[in-house]
Amino acid sequence: MDWQAFAQQMAFMARDLLAQESVDATLERITSGAVELVEGCEAAGILLVHGDRVQSLAPTEQMVIDSDRLQERLRQGPCFDVARRAGHERIMRVHDFTQHADRWPDYVPRARGLGLGSMMGFLLYTDEEELGALDLYSRKPGAFTEASEAAGWLLSSHAAVAFSSARAEAQMREALTTRHVIGEAMGILMGRHGLEEEQAFDVLRKYSQETNTKLREVARRVCETGRLAD
């Protein structure tokens, strides 16, 4: 492992991550960067767990999705456990899928059938939140070394900060857009029906609750049609 070259590439990637314009672009840069930077890595993805359901983000190959779906179906696997913080471990690794595994006994032999040889999973987290797992795959048994694990850990640390930052920015942008749309809808109702600001907001809120429709969608409908109902 050429650590000097790795450090230079990692520095460039860290800046590149923060320059991405969306959450999806940030995640795609993370997973493509894993393939570029981590020795032995042939494919990568980010796994989120919602209860017993999984979500595959920015997979670089189909086998990443297939592995995620298998872990979801079996409710076991390295990345599934990392993302759920099962055992509170931050790194999990399958060195060789051709060998018997006492841990994940259902997942490992089936994953071998997907063409997996070895894999690593890293918890993506900051001091404030946990963001799922960064999963690195190889078709070759024993592809990942201790140096690969160290490189993956460094990458996942940068990735977690970039992911968290991109998501926070997207949420802020969404909140500002929602606020603007609601304000515009309130203005329409106030002008057409002679309502006060608080009354106009109450109309939107009440209709949202009665129809089980998000307030933003109700407001957008008013902005587009001038009416609450189509």
Short mmCIF file of C-alpha atoms in Angstrom, two decimals:
data_model
loop_
_atom_site.label_atom_id
_atom_site.label_comp_id
_atom_site.label_asym_id
_atom_site.label_seq_id
_atom_site.Cartn_x
_atom_site.Cartn_y
_atom_site.Cartn_z
CA MET A 1 0.00 0.00 0.00
CA ASP A 2 1.49 3.31 -1.11
CA TRP A 3 0.30 5.50 1.76
CA GLN A 4 1.75 8.70 0.29
CA ALA A 5 -0.26 8.22 -2.91
CA PHE A 6 -3.30 7.24 -0.85
CA ALA A 7 -3.02 10.41 1.27
CA GLN A 8 -2.85 12.57 -1.85
CA GLN A 9 -5.87 10.85 -3.41
CA MET A 10 -7.78 10.99 -0.12
CA ALA A 11 -7.14 14.73 0.22
CA PHE A 12 -8.41 15.33 -3.31
CA MET A 13 -11.47 13.16 -2.70
CA ALA A 14 -12.32 14.89 0.61
CA ARG A 15 -12.50 18.22 -1.21
CA ASP A 16 -14.41 16.64 -4.09
CA LEU A 17 -17.00 15.17 -1.74
CA LEU A 18 -17.87 18.55 -0.28
CA ALA A 19 -18.21 20.00 -3.79
CA GLN A 20 -21.02 17.63 -4.83
CA GLU A 21 -24.38 19.28 -5.45
CA SER A 22 -26.71 16.61 -4.05
CA VAL A 23 -26.88 13.75 -1.56
CA ASP A 24 -27.03 11.19 -4.38
CA ALA A 25 -23.95 12.66 -6.06
CA THR A 26 -22.09 12.62 -2.75
CA LEU A 27 -22.93 8.96 -2.15
CA GLU A 28 -21.94 7.98 -5.67
CA ARG A 29 -18.60 9.73 -5.20
CA ILE A 30 -18.08 7.83 -1.94
CA THR A 31 -18.67 4.40 -3.45
CA SER A 32 -16.72 5.08 -6.64
CA GLY A 33 -13.92 6.44 -4.46
CA ALA A 34 -13.88 3.22 -2.45
CA VAL A 35 -13.22 1.21 -5.61
CA GLU A 36 -10.48 3.66 -6.62
CA LEU A 37 -8.75 3.97 -3.24
CA VAL A 38 -9.09 0.74 -1.25
CA GLU A 39 -6.76 -2.04 -2.30
CA GLY A 40 -8.72 -5.14 -3.33
CA CYS A 41 -12.10 -3.40 -3.61
CA GLU A 42 -14.01 -4.23 -6.80
CA ALA A 43 -17.47 -2.98 -5.82
CA ALA A 44 -19.02 -0.83 -3.11
CA GLY A 45 -22.33 0.44 -1.80
CA ILE A 46 -23.99 2.04 1.20
CA LEU A 47 -26.54 0.08 3.19
CA LEU A 48 -29.24 1.65 5.35
CA VAL A 49 -31.45 -0.44 7.62
CA HIS A 50 -35.00 0.62 8.49
CA GLY A 51 -36.28 -1.96 10.96
CA ASP A 52 -35.81 -5.20 9.05
CA ARG A 53 -35.81 -3.52 5.65
CA VAL A 54 -32.68 -2.43 3.84
CA GLN A 55 -32.00 0.34 1.35
CA SER A 56 -29.13 0.14 -1.12
CA LEU A 57 -27.58 3.51 -1.97
CA ALA A 58 -25.09 4.26 -4.76
CA PRO A 59 -24.16 0.63 -5.54
CA THR A 60 -21.38 0.38 -8.11
CA GLU A 61 -22.46 -3.09 -9.27
CA GLN A 62 -25.53 -5.33 -9.21
CA MET A 63 -23.86 -7.79 -6.84
CA VAL A 64 -23.91 -5.10 -4.13
CA ILE A 65 -27.71 -4.90 -4.42
CA ASP A 66 -27.97 -8.69 -4.51
CA SER A 67 -25.92 -8.97 -1.32
CA ASP A 68 -28.02 -6.31 0.42
CA ARG A 69 -31.25 -8.08 -0.56
CA LEU A 70 -29.86 -11.39 0.67
CA GLN A 71 -28.95 -9.88 4.04
CA GLU A 72 -32.40 -8.35 4.25
CA ARG A 73 -34.08 -11.67 3.50
CA LEU A 74 -31.94 -13.63 5.96
CA ARG A 75 -31.78 -10.79 8.49
CA GLN A 76 -28.08 -11.43 8.93
CA GLY A 77 -24.78 -10.44 7.39
CA PRO A 78 -21.76 -8.21 8.08
CA CYS A 79 -23.15 -5.01 6.62
CA PHE A 80 -26.63 -5.66 8.02
CA ASP A 81 -25.12 -6.01 11.50
CA VAL A 82 -22.85 -2.98 11.15
CA ALA A 83 -25.71 -0.76 9.98
CA ARG A 84 -27.89 -1.94 12.89
CA ARG A 85 -24.98 -1.67 15.36
CA ALA A 86 -25.48 -5.32 16.33
CA GLY A 87 -22.72 -5.99 18.86
CA HIS A 88 -21.73 -2.31 18.67
CA GLU A 89 -18.96 -3.11 16.18
CA ARG A 90 -17.84 -0.47 13.71
CA ILE A 91 -16.01 -2.76 11.29
CA MET A 92 -16.97 -6.25 10.16
CA ARG A 93 -15.16 -8.43 7.70
CA VAL A 94 -15.52 -11.73 5.87
CA HIS A 95 -11.99 -12.70 4.90
CA ASP A 96 -12.87 -15.68 2.72
CA PHE A 97 -16.36 -16.70 1.58
CA THR A 98 -15.09 -20.16 0.61
CA GLN A 99 -14.48 -21.04 4.26
CA HIS A 100 -17.06 -22.10 6.82
CA ALA A 101 -18.42 -19.23 8.89
CA ASP A 102 -19.70 -19.67 12.44
CA ARG A 103 -21.06 -16.16 12.20
CA TRP A 104 -23.69 -15.50 9.52
CA PRO A 105 -23.98 -19.24 8.67
CA ASP A 106 -26.90 -18.69 6.30
CA TYR A 107 -25.55 -15.61 4.56
CA VAL A 108 -21.98 -16.67 3.80
CA PRO A 109 -22.65 -19.77 1.64
CA ARG A 110 -25.42 -18.02 -0.27
CA ALA A 111 -23.27 -14.94 -0.80
CA ARG A 112 -20.62 -17.22 -2.27
CA GLY A 113 -23.20 -18.11 -4.89
CA LEU A 114 -23.44 -14.42 -5.80
CA GLY A 115 -19.76 -14.44 -6.69
CA LEU A 116 -18.46 -12.83 -3.50
CA GLY A 117 -14.99 -13.75 -2.32
CA SER A 118 -14.45 -11.31 0.54
CA MET A 119 -15.99 -8.16 1.97
CA MET A 120 -15.74 -5.46 4.62
CA GLY A 121 -18.41 -3.28 6.25
CA PHE A 122 -17.73 0.04 7.99
CA LEU A 123 -20.17 1.98 10.14
CA LEU A 124 -20.76 5.49 8.81
CA TYR A 125 -21.17 7.77 11.80
CA THR A 126 -20.45 11.20 13.24
CA ASP A 127 -20.69 12.38 16.83
CA GLU A 128 -24.33 13.30 16.19
CA GLU A 129 -25.70 10.46 14.05
CA GLU A 130 -25.27 7.04 12.49
CA LEU A 131 -25.72 6.83 8.74
CA GLY A 132 -25.63 3.15 7.78
CA ALA A 133 -22.71 1.10 6.51
CA LEU A 134 -20.16 1.47 3.73
CA ASP A 135 -19.74 -1.97 2.15
CA LEU A 136 -16.69 -3.03 0.14
CA TYR A 137 -16.65 -6.22 -1.95
CA SER A 138 -14.22 -8.35 -3.88
CA ARG A 139 -14.76 -11.47 -5.98
CA LYS A 140 -11.44 -12.82 -4.71
CA PRO A 141 -11.11 -14.61 -1.34
CA GLY A 142 -8.65 -12.90 0.97
CA ALA A 143 -8.55 -9.74 -1.15
CA PHE A 144 -8.60 -7.35 1.80
CA THR A 145 -5.52 -6.88 3.96
CA GLU A 146 -4.97 -4.98 7.18
CA ALA A 147 -3.89 -2.05 5.01
CA SER A 148 -7.18 -2.31 3.10
CA GLU A 149 -9.07 -2.16 6.38
CA ALA A 150 -7.13 0.91 7.51
CA ALA A 151 -7.76 2.62 4.16
CA GLY A 152 -11.45 1.72 4.33
CA TRP A 153 -11.73 3.12 7.83
CA LEU A 154 -10.11 6.42 6.78
CA LEU A 155 -12.39 6.64 3.77
CA SER A 156 -15.52 5.87 5.79
CA SER A 157 -14.63 8.59 8.31
CA HIS A 158 -14.46 11.23 5.57
CA ALA A 159 -17.52 9.74 3.89
CA ALA A 160 -19.65 9.99 7.03
CA VAL A 161 -18.88 13.69 7.45
CA ALA A 162 -19.62 14.38 3.78
CA PHE A 163 -22.84 12.32 3.84
CA SER A 164 -24.06 14.05 7.00
CA SER A 165 -23.22 17.49 5.61
CA ALA A 166 -24.93 16.80 2.26
CA ARG A 167 -28.04 15.47 3.98
CA ALA A 168 -28.24 18.44 6.37
CA GLU A 169 -27.90 20.85 3.46
CA ALA A 170 -30.61 19.02 1.50
CA GLN A 171 -32.94 19.10 4.51
CA MET A 172 -32.33 22.82 4.98
CA ARG A 173 -32.99 23.46 1.31
CA GLU A 174 -36.18 21.41 1.53
CA ALA A 175 -37.32 23.31 4.61
CA LEU A 176 -36.73 26.67 2.94
CA THR A 177 -38.62 25.56 -0.16
CA THR A 178 -41.50 24.28 1.94
CA ARG A 179 -41.64 27.53 3.89
CA HIS A 180 -41.75 29.52 0.65
CA VAL A 181 -44.50 27.36 -0.87
CA ILE A 182 -46.64 27.54 2.28
CA GLY A 183 -46.20 31.30 2.48
CA GLU A 184 -47.23 31.70 -1.15
CA ALA A 185 -50.33 29.53 -0.62
CA MET A 186 -51.28 31.50 2.46
CA GLY A 187 -51.01 34.70 0.44
CA ILE A 188 -53.35 33.29 -2.21
CA LEU A 189 -55.96 32.29 0.40
CA MET A 190 -55.67 35.64 2.17
CA GLY A 191 -56.19 37.54 -1.06
CA ARG A 192 -59.09 35.46 -2.34
CA HIS A 193 -61.00 34.97 0.89
CA GLY A 194 -60.07 38.01 2.96
CA LEU A 195 -58.36 35.90 5.64
CA GLU A 196 -55.79 36.91 8.20
CA GLU A 197 -52.41 35.19 8.10
CA GLU A 198 -53.18 32.87 11.01
CA GLN A 199 -56.57 31.97 9.54
CA ALA A 200 -55.02 31.12 6.18
CA PHE A 201 -52.48 28.83 7.82
CA ASP A 202 -55.25 27.14 9.85
CA VAL A 203 -57.16 26.44 6.62
CA LEU A 204 -54.11 24.74 5.12
CA ARG A 205 -53.35 22.80 8.29
CA LYS A 206 -56.94 21.61 8.76
CA TYR A 207 -57.23 20.43 5.17
CA SER A 208 -53.87 18.64 5.49
CA GLN A 209 -55.08 16.76 8.58
CA GLU A 210 -58.52 15.93 7.20
CA THR A 211 -57.18 14.54 3.93
CA ASN A 212 -54.01 12.99 5.38
CA THR A 213 -51.96 15.02 2.90
CA LYS A 214 -48.63 16.62 3.70
CA LEU A 215 -48.93 20.34 4.36
CA ARG A 216 -46.40 21.10 1.65
CA GLU A 217 -48.45 19.18 -0.94
CA VAL A 218 -51.62 21.03 0.07
CA ALA A 219 -49.78 24.34 -0.27
CA ARG A 220 -48.35 23.38 -3.66
CA ARG A 221 -51.84 22.50 -4.91
CA VAL A 222 -53.13 25.92 -3.84
CA CYS A 223 -50.19 27.61 -5.60
CA GLU A 224 -50.78 25.65 -8.80
CA THR A 225 -54.61 25.71 -8.95
CA GLY A 226 -55.67 28.46 -6.58
CA ARG A 227 -57.86 25.92 -4.74
CA LEU A 228 -57.50 23.41 -1.93
CA ALA A 229 -59.23 20.62 -3.85
CA ASP A 230 -58.88 19.72 -7.51
#
